PDB file of C-alpha atoms and ligand atoms in Angstrom:
ATOM      1  CA  MET B   1      66.181  99.061 105.884  1.00 64.00           C
ATOM      2  CA  LYS B   2      69.613  99.713 104.364  1.00 67.00           C
ATOM      3  CA  GLN B   3      70.248 103.438 103.893  1.00 71.00           C
ATOM      4  CA  GLN B   4      70.586 104.595 100.262  1.00 74.00           C
ATOM      5  CA  TYR B   5      73.192 107.159  99.161  1.00 75.00           C
ATOM      6  CA  ASN B   6      73.142 108.965  95.847  1.00 77.00           C
ATOM      7  CA  ASP B   7      76.811 109.881  95.771  1.00 87.00           C
ATOM      8  CA  PHE B   8      80.177 109.079  97.318  1.00 87.00           C
ATOM      9  CA  GLY B   9      80.388 112.447  99.148  1.00 88.00           C
ATOM     10  CA  ASN B  10      77.161 111.760 101.052  1.00 90.00           C
ATOM     11  CA  TRP B  11      78.234 108.245 101.881  1.00 92.00           C
ATOM     12  CA  ILE B  12      81.692 109.121 103.188  1.00 91.00           C
ATOM     13  CA  ARG B  13      80.308 111.949 105.369  1.00 90.00           C
ATOM     14  CA  LYS B  14      78.121 109.354 107.135  1.00 92.00           C
ATOM     15  CA  GLN B  15      81.084 107.086 107.906  1.00 94.00           C
ATOM     16  CA  PHE B  16      82.838 109.559 110.229  1.00 94.00           C
ATOM     17  CA  SER B  17      81.787 112.089 112.837  1.00 92.00           C
ATOM     18  CA  PHE B  18      84.458 114.486 111.502  1.00 92.00           C
ATOM     19  CA  ARG B  19      85.620 115.696 108.093  1.00 91.00           C
ATOM     20  CA  VAL B  20      88.016 113.473 106.185  1.00 94.00           C
ATOM     21  CA  GLN B  21      90.246 114.327 103.250  1.00 94.00           C
ATOM     22  CA  LYS B  22      92.106 111.899 101.004  1.00 95.00           C
ATOM     23  CA  ILE B  23      95.857 112.487 100.757  1.00 95.00           C
ATOM     24  CA  ALA B  24      97.206 111.014  97.525  1.00 95.00           C
ATOM     25  CA  ILE B  25     100.417 108.977  97.728  1.00 95.00           C
ATOM     26  CA  ASP B  26     102.748 107.797  95.019  1.00 95.00           C
ATOM     27  CA  ALA B  27     104.261 104.737  96.714  1.00 96.00           C
ATOM     28  CA  GLY B  28     106.477 103.846  93.760  1.00 95.00           C
ATOM     29  CA  PHE B  29     104.315 101.143  92.181  1.00 96.00           C
ATOM     30  CA  THR B  30     104.190 100.377  88.490  1.00 96.00           C
ATOM     31  CA  CYS B  31     101.379  98.609  86.632  1.00 97.00           C
ATOM     32  CA  PRO B  32     101.189  95.308  84.686  1.00 98.00           C
ATOM     33  CA  ASN B  33      99.778  97.285  81.767  1.00 97.00           C
ATOM     34  CA  ARG B  34     102.939  99.398  81.663  1.00 96.00           C
ATOM     35  CA  ASP B  35     105.815  97.197  82.825  1.00 96.00           C
ATOM     36  CA  GLY B  36     105.368  94.579  80.076  1.00 96.00           C
ATOM     37  CA  ARG B  37     103.642  91.871  82.129  1.00 96.00           C
ATOM     38  CA  ILE B  38     100.447  92.579  80.166  1.00 95.00           C
ATOM     39  CA  GLY B  39     101.442  95.563  78.047  1.00 94.00           C
ATOM     40  CA  THR B  40     103.726  98.568  77.931  1.00 93.00           C
ATOM     41  CA  GLY B  41     101.563 101.370  76.560  1.00 92.00           C
ATOM     42  CA  GLY B  42      99.091 101.580  79.447  1.00 95.00           C
ATOM     43  CA  CYS B  43      95.452 102.651  79.247  1.00 96.00           C
ATOM     44  CA  ILE B  44      94.957 105.468  76.723  1.00 95.00           C
ATOM     45  CA  PHE B  45      94.018 107.917  79.514  1.00 93.00           C
ATOM     46  CA  CYS B  46      96.929 106.993  81.796  1.00 92.00           C
ATOM     47  CA  ASP B  47      98.943 110.016  82.851  1.00 82.00           C
ATOM     48  CA  ASN B  48      99.500 109.891  86.593  1.00 69.00           C
ATOM     49  CA  ARG B  49     101.344 113.242  86.536  1.00 69.00           C
ATOM     50  CA  THR B  50      98.097 115.063  85.765  1.00 65.00           C
ATOM     51  CA  PHE B  51      96.390 114.135  89.032  1.00 65.00           C
ATOM     52  CA  ASN B  52      99.335 113.897  91.427  1.00 72.00           C
ATOM     53  CA  PRO B  53      99.298 116.921  93.752  1.00 77.00           C
ATOM     54  CA  SER B  54     102.556 118.770  94.469  1.00 75.00           C
ATOM     55  CA  TYR B  55     103.240 116.967  97.800  1.00 75.00           C
ATOM     56  CA  CYS B  56     102.853 113.545  96.162  1.00 77.00           C
ATOM     57  CA  ILE B  57     106.336 112.675  94.894  1.00 81.00           C
ATOM     58  CA  ARG B  58     107.532 109.088  94.654  1.00 86.00           C
ATOM     59  CA  ASN B  59     111.059 109.686  95.870  1.00 89.00           C
ATOM     60  CA  LYS B  60     109.696 110.834  99.248  1.00 94.00           C
ATOM     61  CA  THR B  61     108.675 108.198 101.796  1.00 96.00           C
ATOM     62  CA  ILE B  62     105.007 107.383 102.283  1.00 97.00           C
ATOM     63  CA  ALA B  63     105.202 108.983 105.737  1.00 97.00           C
ATOM     64  CA  GLN B  64     106.727 112.179 104.322  1.00 96.00           C
ATOM     65  CA  GLN B  65     104.110 112.468 101.577  1.00 96.00           C
ATOM     66  CA  LEU B  66     101.379 112.125 104.196  1.00 97.00           C
ATOM     67  CA  GLU B  67     102.950 114.716 106.504  1.00 96.00           C
ATOM     68  CA  ASP B  68     103.321 117.134 103.579  1.00 95.00           C
ATOM     69  CA  GLY B  69      99.733 116.425 102.496  1.00 94.00           C
ATOM     70  CA  LYS B  70      98.505 117.142 106.034  1.00 93.00           C
ATOM     71  CA  GLN B  71     100.288 120.501 105.972  1.00 91.00           C
ATOM     72  CA  PHE B  72      98.760 121.251 102.580  1.00 89.00           C
ATOM     73  CA  PHE B  73      95.196 120.670 103.828  1.00 88.00           C
ATOM     74  CA  ALA B  74      95.607 121.936 107.404  1.00 81.00           C
ATOM     75  CA  ARG B  75      95.040 125.542 106.326  1.00 76.00           C
ATOM     76  CA  LYS B  76      91.630 124.607 104.936  1.00 75.00           C
ATOM     77  CA  TYR B  77      90.053 122.667 107.831  1.00 76.00           C
ATOM     78  CA  PRO B  78      92.267 122.457 110.953  1.00 73.00           C
ATOM     79  CA  GLU B  79      90.025 119.789 112.564  1.00 82.00           C
ATOM     80  CA  MET B  80      90.209 117.473 109.562  1.00 91.00           C
ATOM     81  CA  LYS B  81      91.427 113.851 109.593  1.00 95.00           C
ATOM     82  CA  PHE B  82      92.852 111.937 106.675  1.00 96.00           C
ATOM     83  CA  LEU B  83      92.633 108.858 104.483  1.00 97.00           C
ATOM     84  CA  ALA B  84      95.906 107.742 102.921  1.00 98.00           C
ATOM     85  CA  TYR B  85      95.069 107.375  99.233  1.00 97.00           C
ATOM     86  CA  PHE B  86      97.337 104.910  97.427  1.00 97.00           C
ATOM     87  CA  GLN B  87      96.388 106.346  94.073  1.00 94.00           C
ATOM     88  CA  ALA B  88      99.233 106.387  91.553  1.00 94.00           C
ATOM     89  CA  TYR B  89      99.520 103.306  89.312  1.00 95.00           C
ATOM     90  CA  THR B  90      98.484  99.855  90.658  1.00 97.00           C
ATOM     91  CA  ASN B  91      98.661  99.839  94.432  1.00 98.00           C
ATOM     92  CA  THR B  92      98.289  96.102  95.051  1.00 98.00           C
ATOM     93  CA  TYR B  93     100.954  95.119  92.513  1.00 98.00           C
ATOM     94  CA  ALA B  94     103.439  93.642  95.009  1.00 98.00           C
ATOM     95  CA  SER B  95     103.679  90.785  97.487  1.00 97.00           C
ATOM     96  CA  VAL B  96     101.345  90.894 100.483  1.00 97.00           C
ATOM     97  CA  GLU B  97     104.340  91.393 102.794  1.00 97.00           C
ATOM     98  CA  LYS B  98     105.522  94.439 100.851  1.00 97.00           C
ATOM     99  CA  LEU B  99     101.975  95.833 100.770  1.00 98.00           C
ATOM    100  CA  ARG B 100     101.604  95.279 104.500  1.00 98.00           C
ATOM    101  CA  ASN B 101     104.721  97.362 105.196  1.00 98.00           C
ATOM    102  CA  MET B 102     103.525 100.186 102.942  1.00 98.00           C
ATOM    103  CA  TYR B 103      99.952 100.353 104.214  1.00 98.00           C
ATOM    104  CA  GLU B 104     101.049 100.080 107.817  1.00 97.00           C
ATOM    105  CA  GLU B 105     103.605 102.871 107.372  1.00 98.00           C
ATOM    106  CA  ALA B 106     100.680 105.085 106.335  1.00 98.00           C
ATOM    107  CA  LEU B 107      98.484 104.025 109.258  1.00 98.00           C
ATOM    108  CA  LYS B 108     101.193 104.981 111.775  1.00 98.00           C
ATOM    109  CA  ILE B 109     100.823 108.668 110.846  1.00 98.00           C
ATOM    110  CA  ASP B 110      98.822 110.758 113.322  1.00 96.00           C
ATOM    111  CA  GLU B 111      95.315 111.644 112.128  1.00 95.00           C
ATOM    112  CA  VAL B 112      95.350 109.068 109.332  1.00 98.00           C
ATOM    113  CA  VAL B 113      92.114 107.168 110.014  1.00 98.00           C
ATOM    114  CA  GLY B 114      92.020 104.786 107.076  1.00 98.00           C
ATOM    115  CA  LEU B 115      93.180 103.790 103.618  1.00 98.00           C
ATOM    116  CA  VAL B 116      91.905 104.069 100.056  1.00 98.00           C
ATOM    117  CA  ILE B 117      93.716 101.688  97.696  1.00 98.00           C
ATOM    118  CA  GLY B 118      93.434 102.056  93.937  1.00 98.00           C
ATOM    119  CA  THR B 119      94.127  98.969  91.851  1.00 98.00           C
ATOM    120  CA  ARG B 120      92.938  97.004  88.817  1.00 98.00           C
ATOM    121  CA  PRO B 121      90.868  93.795  88.802  1.00 97.00           C
ATOM    122  CA  ASP B 122      93.695  91.554  87.567  1.00 97.00           C
ATOM    123  CA  CYS B 123      95.835  92.535  90.576  1.00 98.00           C
ATOM    124  CA  VAL B 124      93.487  91.198  93.239  1.00 97.00           C
ATOM    125  CA  ASP B 125      93.629  87.632  94.485  1.00 95.00           C
ATOM    126  CA  SER B 126      92.361  85.624  97.425  1.00 94.00           C
ATOM    127  CA  SER B 127      95.525  85.884  99.498  1.00 94.00           C
ATOM    128  CA  LEU B 128      95.381  89.665  99.117  1.00 96.00           C
ATOM    129  CA  LEU B 129      91.716  89.606 100.164  1.00 97.00           C
ATOM    130  CA  ASP B 130      92.684  87.607 103.265  1.00 96.00           C
ATOM    131  CA  TYR B 131      95.064  90.386 104.242  1.00 96.00           C
ATOM    132  CA  LEU B 132      92.638  93.201 103.337  1.00 97.00           C
ATOM    133  CA  GLU B 133      89.943  91.540 105.439  1.00 95.00           C
ATOM    134  CA  GLU B 134      92.367  91.454 108.380  1.00 95.00           C
ATOM    135  CA  LEU B 135      93.323  95.089 107.746  1.00 97.00           C
ATOM    136  CA  ASN B 136      89.683  96.162 107.541  1.00 96.00           C
ATOM    137  CA  ARG B 137      89.095  94.796 111.055  1.00 95.00           C
ATOM    138  CA  LYS B 138      91.645  97.381 112.276  1.00 95.00           C
ATOM    139  CA  THR B 139      90.894 100.390 110.099  1.00 98.00           C
ATOM    140  CA  PHE B 140      88.542 102.038 107.616  1.00 98.00           C
ATOM    141  CA  LEU B 141      89.319 100.688 104.145  1.00 98.00           C
ATOM    142  CA  ILE B 142      88.159 101.311 100.579  1.00 98.00           C
ATOM    143  CA  VAL B 143      89.575  99.373  97.617  1.00 98.00           C
ATOM    144  CA  GLU B 144      88.957 100.854  94.160  1.00 97.00           C
ATOM    145  CA  TYR B 145      88.971  98.145  91.471  1.00 97.00           C
ATOM    146  CA  GLY B 146      88.947 100.535  88.506  1.00 95.00           C
ATOM    147  CA  ILE B 147      86.115  98.868  86.591  1.00 95.00           C
ATOM    148  CA  GLU B 148      86.352 101.256  83.658  1.00 96.00           C
ATOM    149  CA  SER B 149      83.685  99.597  81.497  1.00 97.00           C
ATOM    150  CA  CYS B 150      81.459  96.502  81.255  1.00 97.00           C
ATOM    151  CA  ASN B 151      81.923  96.533  77.488  1.00 98.00           C
ATOM    152  CA  ASP B 152      84.826  94.496  76.086  1.00 98.00           C
ATOM    153  CA  LYS B 153      84.965  96.609  72.933  1.00 98.00           C
ATOM    154  CA  THR B 154      85.458  99.733  75.046  1.00 98.00           C
ATOM    155  CA  LEU B 155      88.030  97.962  77.218  1.00 98.00           C
ATOM    156  CA  ARG B 156      89.990  97.027  74.077  1.00 97.00           C
ATOM    157  CA  PHE B 157      89.699 100.572  72.738  1.00 97.00           C
ATOM    158  CA  ILE B 158      91.124 102.075  75.933  1.00 97.00           C
ATOM    159  CA  ASN B 159      93.853  99.394  75.983  1.00 97.00           C
ATOM    160  CA  ARG B 160      92.887  98.319  79.474  1.00 97.00           C
ATOM    161  CA  GLY B 161      94.631  94.953  79.178  1.00 97.00           C
ATOM    162  CA  HIS B 162      91.779  92.895  80.620  1.00 97.00           C
ATOM    163  CA  ASP B 163      88.196  92.089  79.719  1.00 97.00           C
ATOM    164  CA  PHE B 164      84.997  92.436  81.734  1.00 98.00           C
ATOM    165  CA  ALA B 165      85.105  88.741  82.736  1.00 98.00           C
ATOM    166  CA  CYS B 166      88.268  89.622  84.657  1.00 97.00           C
ATOM    167  CA  SER B 167      86.442  92.432  86.504  1.00 97.00           C
ATOM    168  CA  LYS B 168      83.545  90.096  87.272  1.00 97.00           C
ATOM    169  CA  ARG B 169      85.945  87.492  88.705  1.00 96.00           C
ATOM    170  CA  ALA B 170      87.539  90.136  90.947  1.00 96.00           C
ATOM    171  CA  ILE B 171      84.157  91.366  92.210  1.00 95.00           C
ATOM    172  CA  GLU B 172      83.028  87.831  93.027  1.00 95.00           C
ATOM    173  CA  LEU B 173      86.343  86.662  94.470  1.00 94.00           C
ATOM    174  CA  GLN B 174      86.353  85.553  98.106  1.00 91.00           C
ATOM    175  CA  PRO B 175      89.211  85.457 100.611  1.00 89.00           C
ATOM    176  CA  ASN B 176      90.894  82.111 101.468  1.00 78.00           C
ATOM    177  CA  GLY B 177      91.357  80.927  97.877  1.00 48.00           C
ATOM    178  CA  VAL B 178      94.404  80.101  95.814  1.00 49.00           C
ATOM    179  CA  SER B 179      96.673  82.939  94.672  1.00 48.00           C
ATOM    180  CA  LYS B 180      96.473  83.803  90.968  1.00 52.00           C
ATOM    181  CA  LEU B 181      99.229  86.421  91.093  1.00 54.00           C
ATOM    182  CA  GLU B 182     102.164  84.051  90.773  1.00 49.00           C
ATOM    183  CA  GLY B 183     105.598  85.530  90.439  1.00 47.00           C
ATOM    184  CA  ILE B 184     104.919  88.920  92.030  1.00 50.00           C
TER     185      ILE B 184
HETATM  186  S1  SF4 V   1      95.697 100.513  85.092  1.00 61.83           S
HETATM  187 FE1  SF4 V   1      96.060 102.576  85.879  1.00 61.83          FE
HETATM  188  S2  SF4 V   1      98.291 102.757  86.065  1.00 61.83           S
HETATM  189 FE2  SF4 V   1      97.855 100.992  84.762  1.00 61.83          FE
HETATM  190  S3  SF4 V   1      97.990 101.767  82.679  1.00 61.83           S
HETATM  191 FE3  SF4 V   1      95.832 101.858  83.291  1.00 61.83          FE
HETATM  192  S4  SF4 V   1      95.498 103.909  84.170  1.00 61.83           S
HETATM  193 FE4  SF4 V   1      97.723 103.534  84.044  1.00 61.83          FE
END
């Protein structure tokens, strides 16, 4: 029988035989809900400065942010390993080749044992899933789709820039399809 977990903390502890800590990265992405592709105002709660830790600064390289993040957490649990957390803005909003270079830069860092990638449902397509499937054969991988609500009225209120049908399409999407993210 499939094991049930009542929260993310319990689940992640079962995935590794050691402690893991996410290190947030600002890899310099923007977001279609901010750069004008969909909108410019962003979601009403969007303020990436409020959750970026001090080591997470976009004008540093991904590698440097991870090394600084490791130093930051090393005092707490010296035996800890790390997940590179592509958190700020929309972390699949680029060509697959550009994403590959960024994610693989993170995976080259010692003690980084996987990736967490935060994105939005309208920035996921089948060609990206092909690559993520390939990546997931090599490393631990979580992709956060940011499904903020199933209610279109709420999604409009928070200025999310997509409806729930868009989220549903992303959840059901399979690899090996036709790209919908033309022009990125
Ligand atoms: S999707 Fe994320 S980065 Fe984009 S506007 Fe909303 S909260 Fe901000």
